[in-house]
mmCIF file of C-alpha atoms and ligand atoms in Angstrom:
data_model
loop_
_atom_site.group_PDB
_atom_site.id
_atom_site.type_symbol
_atom_site.label_atom_id
_atom_site.label_comp_id
_atom_site.label_asym_id
_atom_site.label_seq_id
_atom_site.Cartn_x
_atom_site.Cartn_y
_atom_site.Cartn_z
ATOM 1 C CA MET A 324 -11.276 -18.080 -10.704
ATOM 2 C CA ASN A 325 -10.976 -14.901 -8.683
ATOM 3 C CA ALA A 326 -13.876 -14.078 -6.458
ATOM 4 C CA PRO A 327 -15.744 -10.965 -7.566
ATOM 5 C CA ARG A 328 -14.558 -7.976 -5.685
ATOM 6 C CA LEU A 329 -16.324 -5.861 -3.140
ATOM 7 C CA ALA A 330 -15.839 -2.316 -4.494
ATOM 8 C CA PHE A 331 -14.932 0.058 -1.649
ATOM 9 C CA GLY A 332 -12.429 1.862 -3.837
ATOM 10 C CA SER A 333 -13.092 4.394 -6.566
ATOM 11 C CA TYR A 334 -10.953 4.149 -9.665
ATOM 12 C CA PRO A 335 -8.977 5.254 -11.575
ATOM 13 C CA THR A 336 -7.084 7.493 -9.126
ATOM 14 C CA PRO A 337 -5.772 10.685 -10.670
ATOM 15 C CA VAL A 338 -2.258 11.111 -12.029
ATOM 16 C CA GLU A 339 -0.623 14.536 -11.650
ATOM 17 C CA ARG A 340 2.609 16.349 -12.735
ATOM 18 C CA LEU A 341 4.566 17.817 -9.846
ATOM 19 C CA GLU A 342 5.797 20.838 -11.683
ATOM 20 C CA ARG A 343 7.561 22.550 -8.718
ATOM 21 C CA LEU A 344 9.440 19.405 -7.736
ATOM 22 C CA SER A 345 10.582 18.491 -11.202
ATOM 23 C CA SER A 346 14.089 19.352 -12.462
ATOM 24 C CA GLU A 347 15.301 20.451 -15.882
ATOM 25 C CA ARG A 348 16.059 16.833 -16.849
ATOM 26 C CA THR A 349 13.530 14.881 -14.946
ATOM 27 C CA THR A 350 9.716 15.249 -14.610
ATOM 28 C CA LEU A 351 8.205 14.042 -11.432
ATOM 29 C CA TRP A 352 4.672 12.631 -11.435
ATOM 30 C CA VAL A 353 2.477 11.302 -8.705
ATOM 31 C CA LYS A 354 -0.193 8.573 -8.766
ATOM 32 C CA ARG A 355 -2.748 9.638 -6.167
ATOM 33 C CA ASP A 356 -3.491 6.316 -4.470
ATOM 34 C CA ASP A 357 -4.148 8.458 -1.425
ATOM 35 C CA LEU A 358 -7.530 8.997 -3.063
ATOM 36 C CA THR A 359 -8.577 5.258 -3.360
ATOM 37 C CA SER A 360 -11.519 5.852 -0.960
ATOM 38 C CA LYS A 361 -13.122 8.866 0.652
ATOM 39 C CA LEU A 362 -13.452 7.037 3.915
ATOM 40 C CA TYR A 363 -9.761 5.992 4.132
ATOM 41 C CA GLY A 364 -7.559 5.880 1.119
ATOM 42 C CA GLY A 365 -4.024 4.612 0.542
ATOM 43 C CA ASN A 366 -2.710 1.330 -0.894
ATOM 44 C CA LYS A 367 -4.574 -1.095 1.429
ATOM 45 C CA VAL A 368 -7.927 -0.351 -0.295
ATOM 46 C CA ARG A 369 -7.063 -1.999 -3.633
ATOM 47 C CA LYS A 370 -5.878 -5.098 -1.747
ATOM 48 C CA LEU A 371 -8.872 -5.284 0.493
ATOM 49 C CA ASP A 372 -11.337 -5.112 -2.452
ATOM 50 C CA HIS A 373 -9.994 -8.621 -3.360
ATOM 51 C CA ILE A 374 -9.365 -9.923 0.058
ATOM 52 C CA LEU A 375 -12.832 -9.208 1.371
ATOM 53 C CA ALA A 376 -14.493 -10.785 -1.690
ATOM 54 C CA GLU A 377 -12.419 -13.890 -1.103
ATOM 55 C CA ALA A 378 -13.273 -14.008 2.533
ATOM 56 C CA ARG A 379 -16.975 -13.624 1.716
ATOM 57 C CA ALA A 380 -16.855 -16.282 -1.053
ATOM 58 C CA ARG A 381 -15.423 -18.752 1.518
ATOM 59 C CA GLY A 382 -18.276 -18.044 3.901
ATOM 60 C CA ARG A 383 -16.041 -16.651 6.699
ATOM 61 C CA GLU A 384 -17.317 -14.241 9.253
ATOM 62 C CA ARG A 385 -14.259 -13.139 11.057
ATOM 63 C CA LEU A 386 -11.004 -11.492 9.897
ATOM 64 C CA VAL A 387 -7.845 -12.241 11.807
ATOM 65 C CA THR A 388 -4.789 -10.167 10.905
ATOM 66 C CA PHE A 389 -1.677 -8.509 12.446
ATOM 67 C CA GLY A 390 0.601 -5.568 12.103
ATOM 68 C CA ALA A 391 2.502 -2.782 14.017
ATOM 69 C CA ALA A 392 0.463 -0.804 16.385
ATOM 70 C CA GLY A 393 0.246 2.116 14.049
ATOM 71 C CA SER A 394 -0.431 -0.037 11.048
ATOM 72 C CA HIS A 395 -2.398 1.483 8.062
ATOM 73 C CA HIS A 396 -3.223 -2.173 7.140
ATOM 74 C CA VAL A 397 -4.918 -2.999 10.422
ATOM 75 C CA LEU A 398 -6.880 0.217 10.288
ATOM 76 C CA ALA A 399 -7.963 -0.376 6.715
ATOM 77 C CA THR A 400 -9.005 -3.967 7.554
ATOM 78 C CA ALA A 401 -10.863 -2.750 10.710
ATOM 79 C CA LEU A 402 -12.795 -0.217 8.757
ATOM 80 C CA PHE A 403 -13.582 -1.930 5.451
ATOM 81 C CA GLY A 404 -13.834 -5.359 7.111
ATOM 82 C CA ARG A 405 -16.505 -4.069 9.472
ATOM 83 C CA LEU A 406 -18.337 -2.300 6.630
ATOM 84 C CA ALA A 407 -18.388 -5.582 4.724
ATOM 85 C CA GLY A 408 -19.927 -7.262 7.791
ATOM 86 C CA PHE A 409 -16.793 -9.080 9.257
ATOM 87 C CA ALA A 410 -15.741 -9.085 12.876
ATOM 88 C CA VAL A 411 -12.079 -8.071 12.954
ATOM 89 C CA ASP A 412 -9.441 -9.331 15.302
ATOM 90 C CA ALA A 413 -5.954 -7.866 15.032
ATOM 91 C CA VAL A 414 -2.759 -8.834 16.837
ATOM 92 C CA VAL A 415 -0.557 -5.667 17.233
ATOM 93 C CA PHE A 416 3.038 -5.335 18.159
ATOM 94 C CA PRO A 417 4.903 -2.194 19.334
ATOM 95 C CA GLN A 418 6.479 0.382 16.984
ATOM 96 C CA PRO A 419 8.263 3.606 17.638
ATOM 97 C CA ALA A 420 5.724 6.140 18.977
ATOM 98 C CA SER A 421 4.470 9.031 16.833
ATOM 99 C CA ALA A 422 1.354 11.121 16.667
ATOM 100 C CA HIS A 423 0.409 9.415 13.450
ATOM 101 C CA ALA A 424 0.768 5.819 14.942
ATOM 102 C CA ARG A 425 -1.206 6.895 17.903
ATOM 103 C CA GLU A 426 -4.031 8.218 15.778
ATOM 104 C CA ASN A 427 -4.255 4.952 13.693
ATOM 105 C CA LEU A 428 -4.379 2.908 16.889
ATOM 106 C CA LEU A 429 -7.272 5.085 18.229
ATOM 107 C CA ALA A 430 -9.042 4.660 14.997
ATOM 108 C CA ASP A 431 -8.697 0.901 15.097
ATOM 109 C CA VAL A 432 -10.553 0.836 18.346
ATOM 110 C CA ALA A 433 -13.165 3.313 17.249
ATOM 111 C CA GLN A 434 -13.909 1.103 14.157
ATOM 112 C CA GLY A 435 -14.529 -1.865 16.516
ATOM 113 C CA ALA A 436 -11.503 -3.927 15.940
ATOM 114 C CA HIS A 437 -10.634 -6.297 18.736
ATOM 115 C CA LEU A 438 -6.935 -5.707 19.408
ATOM 116 C CA HIS A 439 -4.610 -8.219 20.857
ATOM 117 C CA PRO A 440 -1.384 -6.505 21.844
ATOM 118 C CA VAL A 441 1.871 -8.563 22.191
ATOM 119 C CA SER A 442 5.192 -7.301 23.428
ATOM 120 C CA THR A 443 7.286 -8.042 20.323
ATOM 121 C CA TYR A 444 6.533 -9.122 16.713
ATOM 122 C CA LEU A 445 8.176 -12.553 17.484
ATOM 123 C CA ALA A 446 5.105 -13.201 19.709
ATOM 124 C CA ALA A 447 2.636 -12.495 17.087
ATOM 125 C CA PRO A 448 2.384 -16.019 15.451
ATOM 126 C CA LEU A 449 1.446 -17.603 18.762
ATOM 127 C CA GLU A 450 -1.246 -15.016 19.455
ATOM 128 C CA LEU A 451 -2.596 -15.431 15.967
ATOM 129 C CA LEU A 452 -2.921 -19.157 16.649
ATOM 130 C CA ALA A 453 -4.672 -18.329 19.838
ATOM 131 C CA GLN A 454 -7.244 -16.181 17.978
ATOM 132 C CA TRP A 455 -7.951 -18.914 15.305
ATOM 133 C CA ARG A 456 -11.451 -20.206 14.984
ATOM 134 C CA ARG A 457 -13.130 -22.164 12.117
ATOM 135 C CA ASP A 458 -15.049 -19.095 10.914
ATOM 136 C CA ALA A 459 -11.770 -17.009 10.645
ATOM 137 C CA TYR A 460 -10.133 -15.755 7.464
ATOM 138 C CA PHE A 461 -6.462 -14.960 7.804
ATOM 139 C CA VAL A 462 -5.454 -11.661 6.270
ATOM 140 C CA ALA A 463 -1.709 -11.590 5.536
ATOM 141 C CA ALA A 464 0.445 -8.768 6.947
ATOM 142 C CA GLY A 465 0.012 -5.648 4.943
ATOM 143 C CA GLY A 466 -2.673 -7.472 2.862
ATOM 144 C CA SER A 467 0.103 -9.099 0.718
ATOM 145 C CA SER A 468 -1.453 -12.434 -0.109
ATOM 146 C CA VAL A 469 -1.892 -13.327 -3.783
ATOM 147 C CA ALA A 470 -5.563 -12.054 -3.604
ATOM 148 C CA GLY A 471 -4.382 -8.740 -2.199
ATOM 149 C CA THR A 472 -1.566 -8.375 -4.593
ATOM 150 C CA LEU A 473 -4.112 -8.843 -7.620
ATOM 151 C CA GLY A 474 -5.483 -5.491 -6.592
ATOM 152 C CA TYR A 475 -2.038 -3.952 -7.624
ATOM 153 C CA VAL A 476 -1.975 -5.961 -10.807
ATOM 154 C CA GLU A 477 -5.148 -4.032 -11.631
ATOM 155 C CA ALA A 478 -3.516 -0.786 -10.571
ATOM 156 C CA GLY A 479 -0.733 -1.395 -12.982
ATOM 157 C CA ARG A 480 -3.247 -1.945 -15.792
ATOM 158 C CA GLU A 481 -5.031 1.084 -14.809
ATOM 159 C CA LEU A 482 -1.917 3.203 -15.135
ATOM 160 C CA ALA A 483 -1.342 1.628 -18.567
ATOM 161 C CA ALA A 484 -4.771 2.815 -19.576
ATOM 162 C CA GLN A 485 -3.936 6.407 -18.437
ATOM 163 C CA ILE A 486 -0.733 6.201 -20.459
ATOM 164 C CA ARG A 487 -2.573 5.207 -23.497
ATOM 165 C CA ALA A 488 -5.110 7.891 -22.970
ATOM 166 C CA GLY A 489 -2.312 10.525 -22.965
ATOM 167 C CA GLU A 490 -2.583 11.446 -19.272
ATOM 168 C CA LEU A 491 1.126 10.986 -18.885
ATOM 169 C CA PRO A 492 4.035 9.535 -20.801
ATOM 170 C CA GLU A 493 5.275 6.101 -20.043
ATOM 171 C CA PRO A 494 7.526 6.673 -16.974
ATOM 172 C CA ASP A 495 10.990 5.241 -16.732
ATOM 173 C CA GLU A 496 10.518 4.298 -13.078
ATOM 174 C CA ILE A 497 7.843 3.934 -10.487
ATOM 175 C CA VAL A 498 9.039 4.603 -7.040
ATOM 176 C CA VAL A 499 6.972 3.139 -4.182
ATOM 177 C CA ALA A 500 7.470 2.299 -0.584
ATOM 178 C CA LEU A 501 8.060 -1.383 0.115
ATOM 179 C CA GLY A 502 6.766 -2.987 3.324
ATOM 180 C CA SER A 503 5.076 -6.347 2.913
ATOM 181 C CA GLY A 504 5.710 -6.183 -0.817
ATOM 182 C CA GLY A 505 2.267 -6.559 -2.379
ATOM 183 C CA THR A 506 2.132 -3.120 -3.887
ATOM 184 C CA ALA A 507 5.467 -3.333 -5.719
ATOM 185 C CA ALA A 508 4.990 -6.913 -6.708
ATOM 186 C CA GLY A 509 1.480 -6.394 -8.119
ATOM 187 C CA LEU A 510 2.482 -3.234 -10.004
ATOM 188 C CA ALA A 511 5.499 -5.079 -11.517
ATOM 189 C CA VAL A 512 3.152 -7.837 -12.822
ATOM 190 C CA GLY A 513 0.496 -5.543 -14.068
ATOM 191 C CA LEU A 514 2.983 -3.374 -16.036
ATOM 192 C CA ALA A 515 4.626 -6.492 -17.497
ATOM 193 C CA LEU A 516 1.242 -7.816 -18.630
ATOM 194 C CA GLU A 517 0.607 -4.541 -20.272
ATOM 195 C CA LYS A 518 3.921 -4.731 -22.027
ATOM 196 C CA LEU A 519 5.269 -1.400 -20.641
ATOM 197 C CA SER A 520 8.838 -1.079 -20.020
ATOM 198 C CA THR A 521 8.531 0.950 -16.743
ATOM 199 C CA LYS A 522 10.681 -0.433 -13.896
ATOM 200 C CA VAL A 523 9.416 -0.603 -10.291
ATOM 201 C CA ILE A 524 11.744 0.621 -7.550
ATOM 202 C CA GLY A 525 10.669 -0.765 -4.185
ATOM 203 C CA VAL A 526 12.044 1.474 -1.424
ATOM 204 C CA CYS A 527 12.655 -0.693 1.549
ATOM 205 C CA VAL A 528 11.169 0.587 4.856
ATOM 206 C CA VAL A 529 11.406 -2.675 6.704
ATOM 207 C CA ASP A 530 14.359 -4.475 8.088
ATOM 208 C CA PRO A 531 16.197 -6.676 7.558
ATOM 209 C CA ALA A 532 15.606 -5.991 3.816
ATOM 210 C CA ARG A 533 16.813 -9.381 2.464
ATOM 211 C CA PRO A 534 13.837 -11.624 3.436
ATOM 212 C CA PHE A 535 11.301 -9.005 2.332
ATOM 213 C CA VAL A 536 13.040 -8.671 -1.077
ATOM 214 C CA ALA A 537 13.046 -12.508 -1.444
ATOM 215 C CA PHE A 538 9.323 -12.561 -0.476
ATOM 216 C CA THR A 539 8.415 -9.701 -2.887
ATOM 217 C CA ARG A 540 10.015 -11.594 -5.824
ATOM 218 C CA TRP A 541 8.252 -14.765 -4.839
ATOM 219 C CA LEU A 542 4.954 -13.000 -4.482
ATOM 220 C CA ALA A 543 5.267 -11.395 -7.912
ATOM 221 C CA ARG A 544 5.890 -14.838 -9.505
ATOM 222 C CA ARG A 545 2.989 -16.428 -7.721
ATOM 223 C CA THR A 546 0.602 -13.568 -8.509
ATOM 224 C CA ALA A 547 1.645 -13.528 -12.201
ATOM 225 C CA LYS A 548 0.589 -17.103 -12.381
ATOM 226 C CA SER A 549 -2.680 -16.409 -10.634
ATOM 227 C CA ALA A 550 -3.294 -13.490 -13.024
ATOM 228 C CA GLY A 551 -3.033 -15.886 -16.001
ATOM 229 C CA ALA A 552 0.574 -14.974 -17.181
ATOM 230 C CA ARG A 553 2.425 -17.554 -19.208
ATOM 231 C CA PRO A 554 6.017 -18.409 -18.452
ATOM 232 C CA GLY A 555 8.170 -15.614 -19.870
ATOM 233 C CA ASP A 556 5.407 -12.976 -19.793
ATOM 234 C CA VAL A 557 6.793 -11.476 -16.509
ATOM 235 C CA ASP A 558 10.502 -11.161 -15.928
ATOM 236 C CA VAL A 559 10.386 -10.287 -12.275
ATOM 237 C CA ASP A 560 14.118 -9.775 -11.857
ATOM 238 C CA ALA A 561 14.427 -7.367 -14.750
ATOM 239 C CA ARG A 562 11.204 -5.539 -13.641
ATOM 240 C CA LEU A 563 11.685 -5.091 -9.955
ATOM 241 C CA GLU A 564 14.559 -3.251 -8.190
ATOM 242 C CA PHE A 565 15.074 -2.625 -4.540
ATOM 243 C CA ASP A 566 16.548 0.553 -2.932
ATOM 244 C CA THR A 567 17.643 -0.071 0.727
ATOM 245 C CA ARG A 568 19.358 3.331 1.316
ATOM 246 C CA TRP A 569 16.397 5.210 3.007
ATOM 247 C CA LEU A 570 15.441 2.978 5.962
ATOM 248 C CA GLY A 571 17.680 4.685 8.681
ATOM 249 C CA ARG A 572 17.588 3.066 12.119
ATOM 250 C CA GLY A 573 14.664 0.757 11.145
ATOM 251 C CA TYR A 574 10.904 0.360 10.653
ATOM 252 C CA GLY A 575 8.883 3.221 11.936
ATOM 253 C CA TYR A 576 11.921 5.393 12.903
ATOM 254 C CA PRO A 577 11.874 8.815 11.139
ATOM 255 C CA THR A 578 14.902 9.945 9.160
ATOM 256 C CA ASP A 579 16.309 13.368 8.448
ATOM 257 C CA GLU A 580 15.985 12.826 4.649
ATOM 258 C CA GLY A 581 12.402 11.804 5.289
ATOM 259 C CA ARG A 582 11.784 14.980 7.205
ATOM 260 C CA ARG A 583 13.217 17.054 4.334
ATOM 261 C CA ALA A 584 11.259 15.012 1.736
ATOM 262 C CA SER A 585 8.012 15.721 3.772
ATOM 263 C CA ALA A 586 8.645 19.439 3.738
ATOM 264 C CA ARG A 587 9.188 19.488 -0.016
ATOM 265 C CA ALA A 588 6.132 17.243 -0.538
ATOM 266 C CA ARG A 589 4.030 19.937 1.101
ATOM 267 C CA GLU A 590 5.018 22.279 -1.822
ATOM 268 C CA GLY A 591 3.367 19.725 -4.192
ATOM 269 C CA GLY A 592 0.364 19.445 -1.946
ATOM 270 C CA LEU A 593 1.157 16.018 -0.418
ATOM 271 C CA VAL A 594 1.166 15.014 3.285
ATOM 272 C CA LEU A 595 3.598 12.144 4.136
ATOM 273 C CA ASP A 596 3.927 9.813 7.135
ATOM 274 C CA PRO A 597 7.395 9.133 8.692
ATOM 275 C CA THR A 598 7.333 5.329 8.348
ATOM 276 C CA TYR A 599 6.667 4.755 4.649
ATOM 277 C CA THR A 600 5.969 7.638 2.376
ATOM 278 C CA ALA A 601 8.615 10.143 3.753
ATOM 279 C CA LYS A 602 11.227 7.505 2.866
ATOM 280 C CA SER A 603 9.841 6.581 -0.540
ATOM 281 C CA PHE A 604 9.387 10.232 -1.438
ATOM 282 C CA ALA A 605 12.996 11.035 -0.382
ATOM 283 C CA ALA A 606 14.076 8.273 -2.780
ATOM 284 C CA ALA A 607 11.918 9.691 -5.586
ATOM 285 C CA LEU A 608 13.316 13.206 -5.112
ATOM 286 C CA ASP A 609 16.883 11.811 -5.210
ATOM 287 C CA ARG A 610 16.165 10.248 -8.557
ATOM 288 C CA VAL A 611 14.763 13.567 -9.860
ATOM 289 C CA ASP A 612 17.955 15.451 -8.554
ATOM 290 C CA ARG A 613 20.214 12.901 -10.143
ATOM 291 C CA GLY A 614 18.429 13.587 -13.509
ATOM 292 C CA ASP A 615 19.428 10.460 -15.452
ATOM 293 C CA LYS A 616 15.756 9.529 -16.141
ATOM 294 C CA LYS A 617 13.135 11.552 -17.979
ATOM 295 C CA HIS A 618 10.059 10.640 -16.183
ATOM 296 C CA VAL A 619 9.835 9.325 -12.542
ATOM 297 C CA LEU A 620 6.432 8.425 -11.144
ATOM 298 C CA TYR A 621 6.037 8.404 -7.352
ATOM 299 C CA TRP A 622 3.234 6.137 -6.317
ATOM 300 C CA HIS A 623 1.515 7.787 -3.342
ATOM 301 C CA THR A 624 0.359 5.036 -0.943
ATOM 302 C CA LEU A 625 -0.769 6.974 2.160
ATOM 303 C CA SER A 626 -4.518 8.045 2.761
ATOM 304 C CA SER A 627 -5.223 11.686 2.658
ATOM 305 C CA ALA A 628 -8.706 11.304 4.106
ATOM 306 C CA PRO A 629 -9.451 13.148 7.288
ATOM 307 C CA MET A 630 -8.905 11.103 10.363
ATOM 308 C CA ALA A 631 -11.322 12.754 12.791
ATOM 309 C CA PRO A 632 -14.405 10.793 11.451
ATOM 310 C CA LEU A 633 -12.427 7.584 11.875
ATOM 311 C CA THR A 634 -11.274 8.213 15.420
ATOM 312 C CA ALA A 635 -14.786 9.445 16.389
ATOM 313 C CA GLY A 636 -16.576 6.354 15.523
ATOM 314 C CA LEU A 637 -18.897 5.063 12.866
ATOM 315 C CA ALA A 638 -21.747 7.449 13.309
ATOM 316 C CA THR A 639 -19.878 10.388 11.739
ATOM 317 C CA LEU A 640 -19.035 8.348 8.608
ATOM 318 C CA GLU A 641 -22.834 8.222 7.693
ATOM 319 C CA PRO A 642 -22.820 11.233 5.304
ATOM 320 C CA ALA A 643 -19.881 9.745 3.269
ATOM 321 C CA LEU A 644 -21.431 6.332 3.291
ATOM 322 C CA ARG A 645 -24.737 7.703 1.950
ATOM 323 C CA GLU A 646 -22.773 9.339 -0.832
ATOM 324 C CA MET A 647 -21.169 6.000 -1.728
ATOM 325 C CA LEU A 648 -24.229 3.896 -1.466
ATOM 326 C CA ARG A 649 -26.724 5.740 -3.501
HETATM 327 C C1 PLP B 1158 1.472 -0.595 3.786
HETATM 328 C C2 PLP B 1158 1.980 0.620 3.303
HETATM 329 C C3 PLP B 1158 3.042 0.594 2.278
HETATM 330 C C4 PLP B 1158 3.717 -0.636 1.886
HETATM 331 O O1 PLP B 1158 3.015 -1.447 0.969
HETATM 332 P P1 PLP B 1158 3.245 -2.950 0.839
HETATM 333 O O2 PLP B 1158 2.376 -3.498 -0.143
HETATM 334 O O3 PLP B 1158 3.080 -3.659 2.278
HETATM 335 O O4 PLP B 1158 4.711 -3.173 0.471
HETATM 336 C C5 PLP B 1158 3.487 1.772 1.778
HETATM 337 N N1 PLP B 1158 2.872 2.936 2.218
HETATM 338 C C6 PLP B 1158 1.933 3.009 3.042
HETATM 339 C C7 PLP B 1158 1.499 4.382 3.452
HETATM 340 C C8 PLP B 1158 1.469 1.848 3.705
HETATM 341 O O5 PLP B 1158 0.502 1.969 4.633
#
């Protein structure tokens, strides 16, 4: 049985047609998962809905997780974990500096997370062990446990409902950034369970890609089982593709294609980050330019909520909280 979820997210998120960025042969659509929560949106919210429910069901009081210093996952866990009543410890390792990463790190602290910096990601496991206590619940990197990934199985089903309701045609492809893999894996399973033929293209933003690709496939199979799929219901290899051409120098390093994609995204009203969405949106635009598919859906995974209330501390969140907890 899956634990009942804590509902921090508001669903369904809208689907929009990006008219100005479409080409004659290919229409570009966007799934607005930047709007999963007014407090802090993006793709980590759907995962945490399930993760926090599981931690609570197990009677844990502390969350222990890890990520890069500017990690959206660490920030989302700090914020929603605290709102759900957990203490949050996060082991953080360095990443290339950017204004965006710096702002996330400030927000982690403002949200009361206890940060444990290490000098390289290789040192993270030892520090995680050092932070271990009996009351702790371990939150996987990027929230990509089976529980977290179930949030994206639901997201796939949500999209299927929007297609049935006529909000968009069935896309040929969904293009989404691939970090820890839970988003792409969960979507692939959800779409398969809904019997759609849409493929999921995971745009690798982490390196080396190979172990992340293998993990994502494994996670999809494991999550399919947990979601009640029978053998044969979900053909992971046919459903999930990986595009490794957009990484550049490595995780967190901006690319020229990413910069160009960010400029074009602004025409469609979207703000991107250099680490994930600039690279995945560049891949989506490339597919539109090639024009061999009719409908491409870019799955937007970055929060568009204002950061000022998050870096300033909890007090300024009160108005938004009051609106959500009527
Ligand atoms: C974490 C993250 C991703 C990657 O999602 P995974 O499920 O870890 O693969 C993509 N985009 C943004 C903005 C993220 O924060």
